[in-house]
């Protein structure tokens, strides 16, 4: 693996440090005889009960992980496994309870967020009923974790590119950006996931490819030479292990097309899925509907407005000003 630093504006120290980490990592993989690495793994991962040979978590650099696709995303799981396995960091996770991929930098106001602890491969992890920005803001507030500031925040690994204007829509990118706003260096890791081509093994490979970059960033942060106010967005092409290396570049201005499709008024897949999993809530809503029917009927008798549901996007017609037009659309990405 190599790096290219031609025509970029990143500090040379960061790139030089990355190159050194990459070289040393490749040598360790090839030789498989690095006694220092073996001793570290033995001290961290053995169960011999000798505390003198075990590095306490409190002495390790704290890294906070989040993502946009939810706590159960295989991309986040792969990254957690890789970091915990190396035993170099105290790994904490604060991620959305459900998929918030295209939530952007939205935050939750006037609502109470639910936070639950989860088991996650040796990391201290919580799932939050909010957005990625909520998760990072809460984690860095000091209200959830005992520490107040991790050395680095990493968002990912996202199953999809964050190139160009996608960064404005991406929940994963927003998680890293929230950390930057809070004064903590951050990385956003994204794999250029291709449907019917990519697999979960690619996510594990992507995590392995990103480890040297994470090591280099943490080393520079602790040395005080990491650039202030820096957010690195790392996009990993498909088949990570066949990539030539890393190149520092600018964020592009590429924009994907958003396609809005007219939807039938009679089909709401998300509502059906929700109700099927929340039958008790459905019964309560039905009861509320029956209780309100009499009052609703009385109001409709006094109303001259007429509801009209449109199920297609044909030529716009002329409607009476007293009619209420209701349409349904779905965004296809």
Short mmCIF file of C-alpha atoms in Angstrom, two decimals:
data_model
loop_
_atom_site.label_atom_id
_atom_site.label_comp_id
_atom_site.label_asym_id
_atom_site.label_seq_id
_atom_site.Cartn_x
_atom_site.Cartn_y
_atom_site.Cartn_z
CA UNK A 1 0.00 0.00 0.00
CA UNK A 2 1.28 3.45 -0.90
CA UNK A 3 0.22 7.04 -0.52
CA UNK A 4 0.16 9.87 -3.00
CA UNK A 5 0.60 13.42 -1.74
CA UNK A 6 0.99 15.27 -5.02
CA UNK A 7 -0.91 18.54 -5.26
CA UNK A 8 -2.66 18.26 -1.93
CA UNK A 9 -2.99 20.69 0.94
CA UNK A 10 -2.65 18.33 3.88
CA UNK A 11 0.27 18.83 6.30
CA UNK A 12 3.28 16.74 5.20
CA UNK A 13 3.67 15.40 8.75
CA UNK A 14 0.34 13.56 8.58
CA UNK A 15 1.15 11.97 5.24
CA UNK A 16 4.68 11.05 6.33
CA UNK A 17 3.34 9.48 9.49
CA UNK A 18 0.77 7.52 7.48
CA UNK A 19 3.47 6.23 5.15
CA UNK A 20 5.56 5.05 8.09
CA UNK A 21 2.59 3.25 9.65
CA UNK A 22 1.72 1.58 6.36
CA UNK A 23 5.29 0.38 5.85
CA UNK A 24 5.60 -0.97 9.36
CA UNK A 25 2.21 -2.69 9.12
CA UNK A 26 3.12 -4.40 5.84
CA UNK A 27 6.42 -5.59 7.29
CA UNK A 28 4.62 -7.04 10.31
CA UNK A 29 2.15 -8.91 8.12
CA UNK A 30 4.89 -10.34 5.91
CA UNK A 31 7.27 -11.41 8.66
CA UNK A 32 4.70 -12.49 11.28
CA UNK A 33 7.56 -12.29 13.76
CA UNK A 34 7.27 -8.89 15.30
CA UNK A 35 7.79 -9.71 18.97
CA UNK A 36 6.45 -6.37 20.15
CA UNK A 37 3.14 -6.89 18.37
CA UNK A 38 2.86 -10.42 19.72
CA UNK A 39 3.55 -9.25 23.25
CA UNK A 40 0.91 -6.53 22.95
CA UNK A 41 -1.73 -8.99 21.77
CA UNK A 42 -0.74 -11.44 24.48
CA UNK A 43 -1.02 -8.78 27.18
CA UNK A 44 -4.37 -7.49 25.93
CA UNK A 45 -6.19 -10.63 24.96
CA UNK A 46 -4.95 -13.43 27.24
CA UNK A 47 -6.90 -14.54 30.28
CA UNK A 48 -3.97 -15.46 32.52
CA UNK A 49 -5.18 -13.10 35.24
CA UNK A 50 -1.83 -11.33 35.60
CA UNK A 51 -2.83 -7.69 35.87
CA UNK A 52 0.76 -6.55 35.51
CA UNK A 53 0.72 -7.80 31.91
CA UNK A 54 -2.67 -6.32 30.98
CA UNK A 55 -2.97 -2.73 29.84
CA UNK A 56 -5.93 -1.09 31.51
CA UNK A 57 -8.62 0.37 29.26
CA UNK A 58 -8.37 3.66 31.13
CA UNK A 59 -4.78 4.02 29.94
CA UNK A 60 -5.63 3.55 26.26
CA UNK A 61 -6.68 6.35 23.91
CA UNK A 62 -10.46 6.64 23.76
CA UNK A 63 -12.08 6.36 20.34
CA UNK A 64 -15.78 7.03 19.78
CA UNK A 65 -17.58 5.26 16.93
CA UNK A 66 -20.91 6.10 15.35
CA UNK A 67 -22.56 5.63 11.95
CA UNK A 68 -25.59 6.48 9.88
CA UNK A 69 -27.02 3.03 9.22
CA UNK A 70 -27.74 2.00 12.77
CA UNK A 71 -26.13 0.04 15.56
CA UNK A 72 -26.63 -3.31 13.79
CA UNK A 73 -24.95 -2.26 10.54
CA UNK A 74 -22.28 -4.76 9.42
CA UNK A 75 -19.99 -1.85 8.55
CA UNK A 76 -19.96 -0.58 12.13
CA UNK A 77 -19.62 -4.13 13.47
CA UNK A 78 -16.60 -4.82 11.25
CA UNK A 79 -14.85 -1.65 12.40
CA UNK A 80 -15.54 -2.36 16.08
CA UNK A 81 -14.21 -5.90 15.74
CA UNK A 82 -11.02 -4.69 14.05
CA UNK A 83 -10.29 -2.02 16.65
CA UNK A 84 -11.09 -4.22 19.65
CA UNK A 85 -9.00 -7.06 18.24
CA UNK A 86 -5.92 -4.83 18.00
CA UNK A 87 -6.30 -3.88 21.69
CA UNK A 88 -4.77 -0.44 21.17
CA UNK A 89 -7.80 1.69 22.00
CA UNK A 90 -10.62 2.02 24.49
CA UNK A 91 -13.51 1.68 22.05
CA UNK A 92 -16.88 3.30 22.73
CA UNK A 93 -19.92 3.26 20.46
CA UNK A 94 -22.91 5.59 20.35
CA UNK A 95 -24.99 4.92 17.24
CA UNK A 96 -28.59 5.29 16.05
CA UNK A 97 -31.04 2.57 16.98
CA UNK A 98 -32.30 2.40 13.38
CA UNK A 99 -31.14 3.36 9.91
CA UNK A 100 -30.59 7.14 9.60
CA UNK A 101 -28.58 7.04 6.38
CA UNK A 102 -29.99 10.16 4.72
CA UNK A 103 -30.86 12.15 7.83
CA UNK A 104 -28.23 14.80 7.13
CA UNK A 105 -27.25 16.95 10.11
CA UNK A 106 -30.69 16.91 11.69
CA UNK A 107 -31.02 16.87 15.48
CA UNK A 108 -33.96 15.91 17.66
CA UNK A 109 -35.71 18.71 19.54
CA UNK A 110 -38.78 18.74 21.78
CA UNK A 111 -38.58 14.95 22.11
CA UNK A 112 -36.94 12.67 24.64
CA UNK A 113 -34.33 10.26 23.29
CA UNK A 114 -34.16 6.69 24.58
CA UNK A 115 -30.66 5.29 25.17
CA UNK A 116 -30.01 1.59 25.74
CA UNK A 117 -26.79 -0.30 26.37
CA UNK A 118 -25.97 -3.10 23.92
CA UNK A 119 -23.42 -5.90 23.76
CA UNK A 120 -20.94 -5.23 20.97
CA UNK A 121 -17.78 -7.30 20.66
CA UNK A 122 -15.98 -5.96 23.72
CA UNK A 123 -16.78 -2.29 23.17
CA UNK A 124 -18.85 -0.07 25.47
CA UNK A 125 -21.88 0.57 23.28
CA UNK A 126 -25.20 2.42 23.39
CA UNK A 127 -28.01 2.71 20.86
CA UNK A 128 -29.93 5.98 20.66
CA UNK A 129 -33.38 6.69 19.26
CA UNK A 130 -32.03 9.68 17.37
CA UNK A 131 -29.84 10.79 14.49
CA UNK A 132 -26.05 10.39 14.11
CA UNK A 133 -25.62 14.05 15.05
CA UNK A 134 -27.69 13.39 18.19
CA UNK A 135 -25.49 10.42 19.06
CA UNK A 136 -22.20 12.30 18.78
CA UNK A 137 -23.51 15.40 20.53
CA UNK A 138 -24.84 13.30 23.42
CA UNK A 139 -21.66 11.21 23.67
CA UNK A 140 -19.44 14.29 23.79
CA UNK A 141 -21.65 16.12 26.28
CA UNK A 142 -20.38 14.13 29.25
CA UNK A 143 -23.92 13.04 30.16
CA UNK A 144 -23.55 9.49 28.82
CA UNK A 145 -19.92 8.46 29.21
CA UNK A 146 -17.59 9.09 32.14
CA UNK A 147 -15.01 10.71 29.88
CA UNK A 148 -15.58 14.12 28.32
CA UNK A 149 -13.50 13.99 25.16
CA UNK A 150 -12.23 11.09 23.04
CA UNK A 151 -9.01 11.43 21.08
CA UNK A 152 -10.86 10.70 17.81
CA UNK A 153 -14.40 10.20 16.52
CA UNK A 154 -14.94 7.79 13.63
CA UNK A 155 -18.21 7.52 11.69
CA UNK A 156 -18.67 4.39 9.58
CA UNK A 157 -18.03 2.18 7.87
CA UNK A 158 -20.82 3.54 5.68
CA UNK A 159 -22.22 1.19 3.00
CA UNK A 160 -22.12 3.73 0.20
CA UNK A 161 -19.98 6.58 -1.06
CA UNK A 162 -19.88 10.00 0.61
CA UNK A 163 -18.37 11.74 -2.41
CA UNK A 164 -19.50 15.12 -3.67
CA UNK A 165 -22.82 16.53 -2.54
CA UNK A 166 -23.72 13.26 -0.83
CA UNK A 167 -21.94 14.59 2.23
CA UNK A 168 -24.82 17.04 2.76
CA UNK A 169 -27.37 14.22 2.88
CA UNK A 170 -25.25 11.59 4.63
CA UNK A 171 -26.03 10.82 8.24
CA UNK A 172 -22.62 9.20 8.61
CA UNK A 173 -20.84 12.33 7.43
CA UNK A 174 -23.00 14.42 9.78
CA UNK A 175 -21.79 12.33 12.72
CA UNK A 176 -18.18 13.14 11.89
CA UNK A 177 -19.05 16.79 11.24
CA UNK A 178 -20.80 17.09 14.63
CA UNK A 179 -17.58 15.93 16.28
CA UNK A 180 -15.67 18.58 14.35
CA UNK A 181 -18.13 21.23 15.53
CA UNK A 182 -17.53 20.03 19.10
CA UNK A 183 -13.77 20.40 18.64
CA UNK A 184 -12.85 16.71 18.28
CA UNK A 185 -10.91 15.40 15.23
CA UNK A 186 -12.95 12.97 13.16
CA UNK A 187 -12.95 10.53 10.28
CA UNK A 188 -15.83 9.46 8.05
CA UNK A 189 -15.24 6.04 6.47
CA UNK A 190 -17.32 4.95 3.48
CA UNK A 191 -17.16 1.90 1.23
CA UNK A 192 -18.34 2.30 -2.36
CA UNK A 193 -20.91 -0.45 -1.89
CA UNK A 194 -22.33 -2.00 -5.05
CA UNK A 195 -25.56 -3.95 -4.93
CA UNK A 196 -25.19 -7.62 -5.93
CA UNK A 197 -21.40 -7.13 -6.09
CA UNK A 198 -20.20 -6.14 -2.63
CA UNK A 199 -20.42 -8.43 0.40
CA UNK A 200 -19.85 -8.23 4.15
CA UNK A 201 -16.32 -9.55 3.66
CA UNK A 202 -15.58 -6.31 1.78
CA UNK A 203 -16.54 -4.37 4.90
CA UNK A 204 -14.08 -6.41 6.96
CA UNK A 205 -11.39 -5.73 4.35
CA UNK A 206 -12.27 -2.02 4.39
CA UNK A 207 -11.83 -1.95 8.17
CA UNK A 208 -8.41 -3.59 7.81
CA UNK A 209 -7.38 -1.09 5.14
CA UNK A 210 -8.42 1.86 7.34
CA UNK A 211 -6.55 0.76 10.47
CA UNK A 212 -3.18 2.26 9.40
CA UNK A 213 -4.88 5.59 8.73
CA UNK A 214 -6.53 5.50 12.16
CA UNK A 215 -3.20 4.68 13.83
CA UNK A 216 -1.48 7.53 12.01
CA UNK A 217 -4.23 10.02 12.90
CA UNK A 218 -4.18 9.09 16.60
CA UNK A 219 -0.38 9.27 16.70
CA UNK A 220 -0.39 12.76 15.19
CA UNK A 221 -3.20 13.92 17.49
CA UNK A 222 -1.31 12.77 20.57
CA UNK A 223 1.86 14.39 19.24
CA UNK A 224 0.04 17.68 18.70
CA UNK A 225 0.81 17.86 14.97
CA UNK A 226 -2.58 16.82 13.63
CA UNK A 227 -4.19 19.75 11.76
CA UNK A 228 -6.72 21.69 13.80
CA UNK A 229 -10.32 21.60 12.66
CA UNK A 230 -9.74 18.60 10.42
CA UNK A 231 -12.33 16.10 9.21
CA UNK A 232 -11.04 13.41 6.87
CA UNK A 233 -13.63 11.78 4.61
CA UNK A 234 -12.22 8.45 3.43
CA UNK A 235 -13.94 6.81 0.47
CA UNK A 236 -12.87 3.22 -0.15
CA UNK A 237 -13.46 1.78 -3.64
CA UNK A 238 -14.96 -1.66 -4.07
CA UNK A 239 -12.70 -4.67 -3.38
CA UNK A 240 -10.57 -2.78 -0.81
CA UNK A 241 -7.64 -5.20 -0.78
CA UNK A 242 -6.92 -4.62 -4.49
CA UNK A 243 -6.60 -0.84 -4.16
CA UNK A 244 -3.24 0.71 -4.95
CA UNK A 245 -3.13 2.94 -1.90
CA UNK A 246 -4.35 6.25 -0.48
CA UNK A 247 -4.48 9.65 -2.11
CA UNK A 248 -5.34 12.97 -0.49
CA UNK A 249 -7.67 15.03 -2.65
CA UNK A 250 -10.40 17.66 -2.50
CA UNK A 251 -14.10 17.08 -1.96
CA UNK A 252 -15.70 16.94 -5.39
CA UNK A 253 -18.82 18.80 -6.51
CA UNK A 254 -20.44 15.68 -7.99
CA UNK A 255 -24.17 15.37 -7.39
CA UNK A 256 -26.36 12.32 -7.84
CA UNK A 257 -29.81 12.67 -9.34
CA UNK A 258 -32.76 12.44 -6.98
CA UNK A 259 -35.77 10.74 -8.53
CA UNK A 260 -39.23 11.41 -7.14
CA UNK A 261 -41.91 8.91 -8.13
CA UNK A 262 -45.64 9.24 -7.74
CA UNK A 263 -47.07 6.63 -5.37
CA UNK A 264 -50.52 5.16 -4.98
CA UNK A 265 -52.66 6.55 -2.20
CA UNK A 266 -53.59 2.99 -1.24
CA UNK A 267 -50.09 1.64 -0.61
CA UNK A 268 -47.86 2.80 2.18
CA UNK A 269 -45.24 0.05 2.74
CA UNK A 270 -43.62 1.71 5.69
CA UNK A 271 -46.92 2.19 7.49
CA UNK A 272 -47.91 -1.45 6.92
CA UNK A 273 -44.57 -2.68 8.23
CA UNK A 274 -44.83 -0.41 11.25
CA UNK A 275 -48.34 -1.50 12.14
CA UNK A 276 -47.55 -5.20 11.71
CA UNK A 277 -44.83 -4.85 14.35
CA UNK A 278 -46.87 -2.66 16.66
CA UNK A 279 -50.29 -4.32 16.86
CA UNK A 280 -51.09 -2.93 20.28
CA UNK A 281 -50.46 0.59 19.04
CA UNK A 282 -52.68 -0.12 16.04
CA UNK A 283 -55.52 -1.20 18.32
CA UNK A 284 -55.14 1.98 20.37
CA UNK A 285 -55.17 4.13 17.26
CA UNK A 286 -58.28 2.34 16.00
CA UNK A 287 -60.02 3.00 19.31
CA UNK A 288 -59.06 6.67 19.15
CA UNK A 289 -60.41 6.80 15.62
CA UNK A 290 -63.77 5.39 16.69
CA UNK A 291 -63.97 7.76 19.65
CA UNK A 292 -63.33 10.73 17.39
CA UNK A 293 -65.65 9.64 14.59
CA UNK A 294 -68.73 11.40 15.94
CA UNK A 295 -66.96 14.70 16.40
CA UNK A 296 -65.32 14.33 13.02
CA UNK A 297 -68.62 13.69 11.31
CA UNK A 298 -70.08 16.81 12.86
CA UNK A 299 -67.20 18.91 11.64
CA UNK A 300 -67.47 17.51 8.12
CA UNK A 301 -71.13 18.46 7.95
CA UNK A 302 -70.15 22.06 8.53
CA UNK A 303 -67.29 22.00 6.07
CA UNK A 304 -67.55 22.84 2.39
CA UNK A 305 -64.04 21.64 1.59
CA UNK A 306 -63.63 18.48 -0.41
CA UNK A 307 -60.66 16.06 -0.18
CA UNK A 308 -59.27 14.83 -3.49
CA UNK A 309 -56.48 12.20 -3.51
CA UNK A 310 -54.30 12.15 -6.63
CA UNK A 311 -52.49 8.88 -7.41
CA UNK A 312 -50.52 9.94 -10.49
CA UNK A 313 -48.58 12.90 -11.80
CA UNK A 314 -50.43 13.59 -15.01
CA UNK A 315 -50.99 17.07 -16.36
CA UNK A 316 -51.91 19.33 -13.51
CA UNK A 317 -55.63 19.97 -13.51
CA UNK A 318 -57.56 22.94 -12.33
CA UNK A 319 -59.17 22.39 -8.97
CA UNK A 320 -61.81 24.33 -7.23
CA UNK A 321 -60.31 26.59 -4.58
CA UNK A 322 -62.47 24.80 -2.00
CA UNK A 323 -60.93 21.42 -2.81
CA UNK A 324 -58.00 20.00 -0.85
CA UNK A 325 -55.47 18.16 -3.03
CA UNK A 326 -53.46 15.34 -1.50
CA UNK A 327 -50.67 13.53 -3.38
CA UNK A 328 -48.15 10.79 -2.52
CA UNK A 329 -44.53 10.59 -3.66
CA UNK A 330 -41.52 8.42 -2.88
CA UNK A 331 -37.87 9.37 -3.28
CA UNK A 332 -35.88 6.75 -5.19
CA UNK A 333 -32.10 6.95 -4.72
#
